[in-house]
XYZ file of C-alpha atoms in Angstrom:
149
model
C -66.511 -32.242 63.007
C -65.942 -29.010 61.096
C -62.613 -28.114 59.632
C -61.092 -24.884 60.587
C -60.784 -22.361 57.781
C -57.250 -21.377 56.921
C -56.297 -17.783 57.569
C -56.370 -15.616 54.525
C -52.930 -14.831 53.126
C -51.592 -11.393 53.959
C -51.652 -8.704 51.316
C -48.387 -9.064 49.388
C -45.712 -6.441 50.129
C -45.587 -5.325 46.479
C -49.254 -4.341 46.808
C -48.833 -2.660 50.221
C -45.767 -0.762 48.959
C -47.575 1.077 46.198
C -47.536 4.775 47.038
C -51.338 5.232 47.104
C -51.828 2.191 49.267
C -48.972 3.158 51.640
C -50.360 6.699 51.974
C -53.900 5.420 52.762
C -52.675 2.972 55.355
C -50.345 5.566 56.932
C -53.199 8.039 57.146
C -55.297 5.340 58.922
C -52.447 4.705 61.375
C -52.164 8.436 62.096
C -55.872 8.797 62.739
C -56.034 5.799 65.078
C -52.855 6.996 66.787
C -54.545 10.371 67.362
C -57.627 8.603 68.731
C -55.403 6.616 71.104
C -53.514 9.710 72.277
C -56.706 11.706 72.817
C -58.238 8.803 74.739
C -55.163 8.491 77.010
C -55.202 12.259 77.648
C -58.917 12.011 78.485
C -58.331 9.289 81.046
C -55.473 11.395 82.525
C -57.918 14.331 82.792
C -60.431 12.038 84.560
C -57.788 11.059 87.101
C -56.843 14.744 87.685
C -60.506 15.789 88.045
C -61.692 12.779 90.011
C -62.571 14.772 93.115
C -65.007 17.013 91.265
C -68.281 15.062 91.094
C -69.839 17.563 88.658
C -67.114 16.788 86.066
C -66.327 13.147 86.786
C -68.868 10.521 87.792
C -68.946 6.782 87.447
C -70.237 7.001 83.860
C -67.252 9.180 82.887
C -64.822 6.700 84.493
C -66.377 3.755 82.670
C -66.632 5.539 79.332
C -63.089 6.859 79.414
C -61.648 3.443 80.251
C -63.707 1.718 77.577
C -62.729 4.313 74.971
C -59.037 3.929 75.874
C -59.299 0.153 75.474
C -61.115 0.424 72.141
C -58.580 3.021 70.932
C -55.722 0.648 71.749
C -57.348 -2.216 69.932
C -58.179 0.046 66.959
C -54.598 1.268 66.798
C -53.204 -2.280 66.935
C -55.596 -3.324 64.136
C -54.504 -0.375 62.057
C -50.801 -1.275 62.545
C -51.423 -4.912 61.629
C -53.567 -3.986 58.623
C -50.713 -1.753 57.494
C -48.520 -4.838 57.507
C -51.067 -6.667 55.298
C -53.306 -8.526 57.794
C -56.714 -9.072 56.227
C -58.356 -10.108 59.581
C -56.993 -6.980 61.265
C -58.363 -4.859 58.456
C -61.817 -6.472 58.897
C -61.646 -5.847 62.633
C -60.619 -2.245 62.042
C -63.651 -1.736 59.779
C -65.997 -3.191 62.309
C -64.614 -1.552 65.444
C -64.193 1.923 63.927
C -67.780 1.868 62.669
C -69.173 0.581 65.967
C -67.279 3.178 68.011
C -68.378 5.966 65.743
C -72.028 4.965 66.108
C -71.587 4.725 69.879
C -70.111 8.255 69.973
C -72.997 9.601 67.903
C -75.417 8.095 70.386
C -73.512 9.614 73.343
C -73.595 13.010 71.716
C -77.310 12.714 70.943
C -78.495 11.676 74.463
C -78.992 14.840 76.523
C -77.444 15.007 79.943
C -75.642 11.647 79.689
C -72.154 13.090 80.174
C -70.654 16.493 81.132
C -70.004 18.939 78.272
C -66.230 18.454 78.390
C -66.640 14.727 77.843
C -69.062 15.270 74.961
C -66.564 17.609 73.325
C -63.823 15.057 73.775
C -66.093 12.371 72.293
C -66.905 14.636 69.358
C -63.143 14.991 68.653
C -62.718 11.216 68.894
C -65.668 10.831 66.581
C -64.085 13.068 63.969
C -60.879 11.044 64.066
C -62.811 7.783 63.780
C -64.990 9.131 60.982
C -61.799 9.597 58.954
C -60.852 5.984 59.666
C -64.339 4.786 58.732
C -64.261 6.666 55.439
C -60.818 5.286 54.571
C -61.365 1.635 55.501
C -64.804 1.414 53.973
C -63.847 3.166 50.787
C -63.454 1.196 47.544
C -59.709 1.702 47.423
C -58.674 -0.070 50.667
C -61.419 -2.598 50.426
C -60.040 -3.602 47.016
C -56.482 -3.774 48.409
C -57.661 -6.152 51.196
C -60.061 -8.217 49.105
C -59.400 -11.892 49.079
C -59.524 -13.918 45.919
C -62.381 -16.317 46.125
C -62.262 -19.639 44.233
């Protein structure tokens, strides 16, 4: 039987409280909050435009729901990371990168979504690109690095 690994200790408050660290984490929370807000507004637009099949089809419904769900998870991870959770920071790095790649693919495939949805996805991609740059940069990776024996 394998023993379960203990959870890594959270980043100490004295490290999180340093002005540069606090600013970087706050910026990440703002970007993920913007991504969540934009995703919620997109789903609201889909509901309003649901009777126009040229603007809203099944793919738009599925994509807007999936993006809203990913935005919610991304925002929660950013909030937990800002409180020092190393696993949440790791999830934030993975999810923000994966969603950015998915957005690039959607933008690159011609005719996959209506123009309005591609513009919305481009805006989401810009917000997420900021998150990806912040959480994959040396500064925050160092803050969340665990000491290895």
